[in-house]
Amino acid sequence: MTIDLYTWGTPNGRKISIALEELELDYAVHPINIQKDEQFDPEFLKISPNNKIPAVVDPQGPDGEPISLFETGAILVYLAERTGKLMPEDVRGRHMAMQWLMWQMGGFGPMLGQAHHFRRFAPEQIPYAVDRYTNESKRLYGVLDKRLAEEAYLAGDYSIADIAAYPWAARHEWQGIALEEFSNVKRWYDAITARPAVVRGMAVPA
């Protein structure tokens, strides 16, 4: 059955459209224009009470009944478990994937998002904030680069952890990051960029 995806063209939204494309799941796109505050619509809040995109509704959940989910980490884990794909099968590998997924959720996304805000969208330039979040972004890219010197992908094989991190890295220029300074990240980034499912997922919503 078709999964309903409520999303917009942000790094968080693209995590889920990439995963759906990689998993070859049927889904219907429902754009939620956050520039018009559509995320505060009462009907959307029934699905995503934190008024954030993305959210999904699977009409055939684990018990055969519909399930709605918000928070990208929860959605990615659900989709991986639903299909048995994009998550290592062994216990150690699964914990490795979950570790890097949580790293993205707790740091690589939020801190880079702050860099976006203060570098591009703040009504006035605040040097302290720009420096703080630009420097933290560089530190996090360093963490990512070190990990990718050890493995081709964050959990060894390509997984939901990579899908979570990639759309944020795709806006590296917004963060004041030159990927050439992080050779392992650049190799990882180019490999993921070349995946057809990623190309399709990054174009959602059209």
GROMACS .gro file of C-alpha atoms in nm:
model
  206
    1MET     CA    1   0.000   0.000   0.000
    2THR     CA    2   0.109   0.358  -0.063
    3ILE     CA    3   0.281   0.547   0.217
    4ASP     CA    4   0.185   0.912   0.254
    5LEU     CA    5   0.485   1.145   0.290
    6TYR     CA    6   0.430   1.497   0.421
    7THR     CA    7   0.742   1.694   0.339
    8TRP     CA    8   0.918   2.000   0.205
    9GLY     CA    9   1.253   2.059   0.033
   10THR     CA   10   1.475   2.064   0.341
   11PRO     CA   11   1.757   1.832   0.449
   12ASN     CA   12   1.527   1.662   0.699
   13GLY     CA   13   1.253   1.615   0.444
   14ARG     CA   14   1.495   1.471   0.190
   15LYS     CA   15   1.619   1.206   0.432
   16ILE     CA   16   1.283   1.031   0.404
   17SER     CA   17   1.225   1.073   0.032
   18ILE     CA   18   1.574   0.930  -0.031
   19ALA     CA   19   1.500   0.633   0.196
   20LEU     CA   20   1.167   0.567   0.026
   21GLU     CA   21   1.336   0.576  -0.313
   22GLU     CA   22   1.621   0.351  -0.202
   23LEU     CA   23   1.373   0.103  -0.055
   24GLU     CA   24   1.156   0.116  -0.368
   25LEU     CA   25   0.842   0.176  -0.163
   26ASP     CA   26   0.531   0.327  -0.316
   27TYR     CA   27   0.462   0.669  -0.168
   28ALA     CA   28   0.250   0.976  -0.231
   29VAL     CA   29   0.398   1.320  -0.170
   30HIS     CA   30   0.199   1.583   0.018
   31PRO     CA   31   0.393   1.912   0.014
   32ILE     CA   32   0.381   2.108   0.340
   33ASN     CA   33   0.496   2.458   0.251
   34ILE     CA   34   0.678   2.573   0.563
   35GLN     CA   35   0.728   2.915   0.407
   36LYS     CA   36   0.351   2.956   0.430
   37ASP     CA   37   0.329   2.804   0.781
   38GLU     CA   38   0.136   2.503   0.655
   39GLN     CA   39   0.308   2.295   0.922
   40PHE     CA   40   0.073   2.457   1.174
   41ASP     CA   41  -0.241   2.332   0.999
   42PRO     CA   42  -0.454   2.140   1.251
   43GLU     CA   43  -0.477   1.838   1.021
   44PHE     CA   44  -0.099   1.818   0.988
   45LEU     CA   45  -0.056   1.858   1.364
   46LYS     CA   46  -0.256   1.538   1.411
   47ILE     CA   47   0.029   1.360   1.233
   48SER     CA   48   0.321   1.572   1.350
   49PRO     CA   49   0.241   1.733   1.687
   50ASN     CA   50   0.581   1.906   1.694
   51ASN     CA   51   0.478   2.098   1.378
   52LYS     CA   52   0.785   1.983   1.184
   53ILE     CA   53   0.827   1.808   0.852
   54PRO     CA   54   0.861   1.534   0.749
   55ALA     CA   55   0.598   1.293   0.869
   56VAL     CA   56   0.460   0.972   0.721
   57VAL     CA   57   0.143   0.771   0.739
   58ASP     CA   58   0.166   0.403   0.655
   59PRO     CA   59  -0.187   0.269   0.601
   60GLN     CA   60  -0.067  -0.081   0.679
   61GLY     CA   61   0.140  -0.056   0.997
   62PRO     CA   62   0.302  -0.340   1.194
   63ASP     CA   63  -0.036  -0.466   1.321
   64GLY     CA   64  -0.212  -0.413   0.993
   65GLU     CA   65  -0.353  -0.081   1.112
   66PRO     CA   66  -0.243   0.268   0.997
   67ILE     CA   67   0.053   0.423   1.176
   68SER     CA   68   0.172   0.783   1.162
   69LEU     CA   69   0.525   0.884   1.250
   70PHE     CA   70   0.720   1.206   1.289
   71GLU     CA   71   1.092   1.264   1.367
   72THR     CA   72   1.325   1.152   1.091
   73GLY     CA   73   1.524   0.907   1.303
   74ALA     CA   74   1.209   0.722   1.404
   75ILE     CA   75   1.084   0.717   1.045
   76LEU     CA   76   1.414   0.588   0.908
   77VAL     CA   77   1.432   0.307   1.164
   78TYR     CA   78   1.070   0.216   1.093
   79LEU     CA   79   1.125   0.199   0.717
   80ALA     CA   80   1.444  -0.005   0.760
   81GLU     CA   81   1.269  -0.251   0.991
   82ARG     CA   82   0.961  -0.265   0.768
   83THR     CA   83   1.171  -0.375   0.470
   84GLY     CA   84   1.470  -0.544   0.631
   85LYS     CA   85   1.700  -0.317   0.432
   86LEU     CA   86   1.944  -0.029   0.494
   87MET     CA   87   2.023  -0.159   0.842
   88PRO     CA   88   2.297  -0.412   0.925
   89GLU     CA   89   2.157  -0.752   1.018
   90ASP     CA   90   2.412  -0.832   1.289
   91VAL     CA   91   2.370  -0.682   1.636
   92ARG     CA   92   2.705  -0.501   1.635
   93GLY     CA   93   2.641  -0.349   1.295
   94ARG     CA   94   2.292  -0.242   1.395
   95HIS     CA   95   2.424  -0.059   1.700
   96MET     CA   96   2.690   0.106   1.484
   97ALA     CA   97   2.424   0.233   1.245
   98MET     CA   98   2.207   0.352   1.532
   99GLN     CA   99   2.504   0.529   1.691
  100TRP     CA  100   2.578   0.733   1.379
  101LEU     CA  101   2.209   0.797   1.319
  102MET     CA  102   2.185   0.944   1.670
  103TRP     CA  103   2.501   1.146   1.604
  104GLN     CA  104   2.333   1.300   1.304
  105MET     CA  105   2.010   1.365   1.491
  106GLY     CA  106   2.179   1.518   1.793
  107GLY     CA  107   2.463   1.712   1.634
  108PHE     CA  108   2.526   1.704   1.261
  109GLY     CA  109   2.173   1.821   1.179
  110PRO     CA  110   2.098   2.071   1.458
  111MET     CA  111   2.439   2.240   1.458
  112LEU     CA  112   2.454   2.268   1.080
  113GLY     CA  113   2.100   2.402   1.088
  114GLN     CA  114   2.213   2.676   1.325
  115ALA     CA  115   2.498   2.756   1.086
  116HIS     CA  116   2.243   2.788   0.805
  117HIS     CA  117   2.034   3.025   1.013
  118PHE     CA  118   2.304   3.258   1.136
  119ARG     CA  119   2.505   3.260   0.813
  120ARG     CA  120   2.214   3.301   0.569
  121PHE     CA  121   1.882   3.388   0.729
  122ALA     CA  122   1.931   3.588   1.048
  123PRO     CA  123   1.796   3.944   1.009
  124GLU     CA  124   2.132   4.074   1.129
  125GLN     CA  125   2.478   3.927   1.126
  126ILE     CA  126   2.594   3.824   1.473
  127PRO     CA  127   2.967   3.744   1.446
  128TYR     CA  128   2.974   3.538   1.767
  129ALA     CA  129   2.690   3.313   1.646
  130VAL     CA  130   2.833   3.282   1.295
  131ASP     CA  131   3.174   3.183   1.430
  132ARG     CA  132   3.033   2.948   1.691
  133TYR     CA  133   2.820   2.742   1.454
  134THR     CA  134   3.061   2.756   1.161
  135ASN     CA  135   3.339   2.625   1.383
  136GLU     CA  136   3.115   2.356   1.529
  137SER     CA  137   3.018   2.253   1.175
  138LYS     CA  138   3.386   2.218   1.086
  139ARG     CA  139   3.445   2.010   1.397
  140LEU     CA  140   3.158   1.777   1.308
  141TYR     CA  141   3.285   1.738   0.951
  142GLY     CA  142   3.616   1.641   1.107
  143VAL     CA  143   3.442   1.370   1.311
  144LEU     CA  144   3.269   1.247   0.996
  145ASP     CA  145   3.595   1.253   0.799
  146LYS     CA  146   3.777   1.049   1.062
  147ARG     CA  147   3.503   0.786   1.064
  148LEU     CA  148   3.504   0.766   0.684
  149ALA     CA  149   3.878   0.709   0.687
  150GLU     CA  150   3.798   0.382   0.865
  151GLU     CA  151   3.495   0.266   0.666
  152ALA     CA  152   3.339   0.338   0.327
  153TYR     CA  153   3.011   0.428   0.497
  154LEU     CA  154   2.917   0.520   0.853
  155ALA     CA  155   2.811   0.170   0.957
  156GLY     CA  156   3.044  -0.010   0.717
  157ASP     CA  157   2.778  -0.069   0.451
  158TYR     CA  158   2.546   0.200   0.316
  159SER     CA  159   2.261   0.247   0.564
  160ILE     CA  160   2.003   0.484   0.706
  161ALA     CA  161   2.287   0.655   0.894
  162ASP     CA  162   2.435   0.774   0.565
  163ILE     CA  163   2.093   0.873   0.435
  164ALA     CA  164   2.040   1.086   0.746
  165ALA     CA  165   2.371   1.270   0.715
  166TYR     CA  166   2.390   1.318   0.339
  167PRO     CA  167   2.122   1.587   0.281
  168TRP     CA  168   2.289   1.806   0.544
  169ALA     CA  169   2.627   1.761   0.380
  170ALA     CA  170   2.462   1.853   0.050
  171ARG     CA  171   2.436   2.209   0.185
  172HIS     CA  172   2.801   2.231   0.288
  173GLU     CA  173   2.843   2.566   0.116
  174TRP     CA  174   2.572   2.713   0.340
  175GLN     CA  175   2.782   2.604   0.638
  176GLY     CA  176   3.107   2.759   0.514
  177ILE     CA  177   3.252   2.414   0.447
  178ALA     CA  178   3.484   2.325   0.159
  179LEU     CA  179   3.453   1.950   0.108
  180GLU     CA  180   3.801   1.943  -0.045
  181GLU     CA  181   3.934   1.995   0.307
  182PHE     CA  182   3.774   1.665   0.412
  183SER     CA  183   3.889   1.411   0.154
  184ASN     CA  184   3.709   1.113   0.306
  185VAL     CA  185   3.382   1.305   0.332
  186LYS     CA  186   3.426   1.417  -0.030
  187ARG     CA  187   3.469   1.056  -0.146
  188TRP     CA  188   3.161   0.947   0.054
  189TYR     CA  189   2.959   1.245  -0.064
  190ASP     CA  190   3.038   1.187  -0.431
  191ALA     CA  191   2.951   0.817  -0.405
  192ILE     CA  192   2.612   0.891  -0.251
  193THR     CA  193   2.541   1.178  -0.490
  194ALA     CA  194   2.582   0.936  -0.782
  195ARG     CA  195   2.312   0.697  -0.657
  196PRO     CA  196   1.999   0.723  -0.880
  197ALA     CA  197   1.763   0.685  -0.582
  198VAL     CA  198   1.936   0.974  -0.407
  199VAL     CA  199   1.899   1.193  -0.716
  200ARG     CA  200   1.526   1.116  -0.722
  201GLY     CA  201   1.483   1.163  -0.347
  202MET     CA  202   1.661   1.497  -0.346
  203ALA     CA  203   1.409   1.628  -0.602
  204VAL     CA  204   1.108   1.573  -0.369
  205PRO     CA  205   0.878   1.758  -0.359
  206ALA     CA  206   0.896   1.853  -0.725
   0.00000   0.00000   0.00000
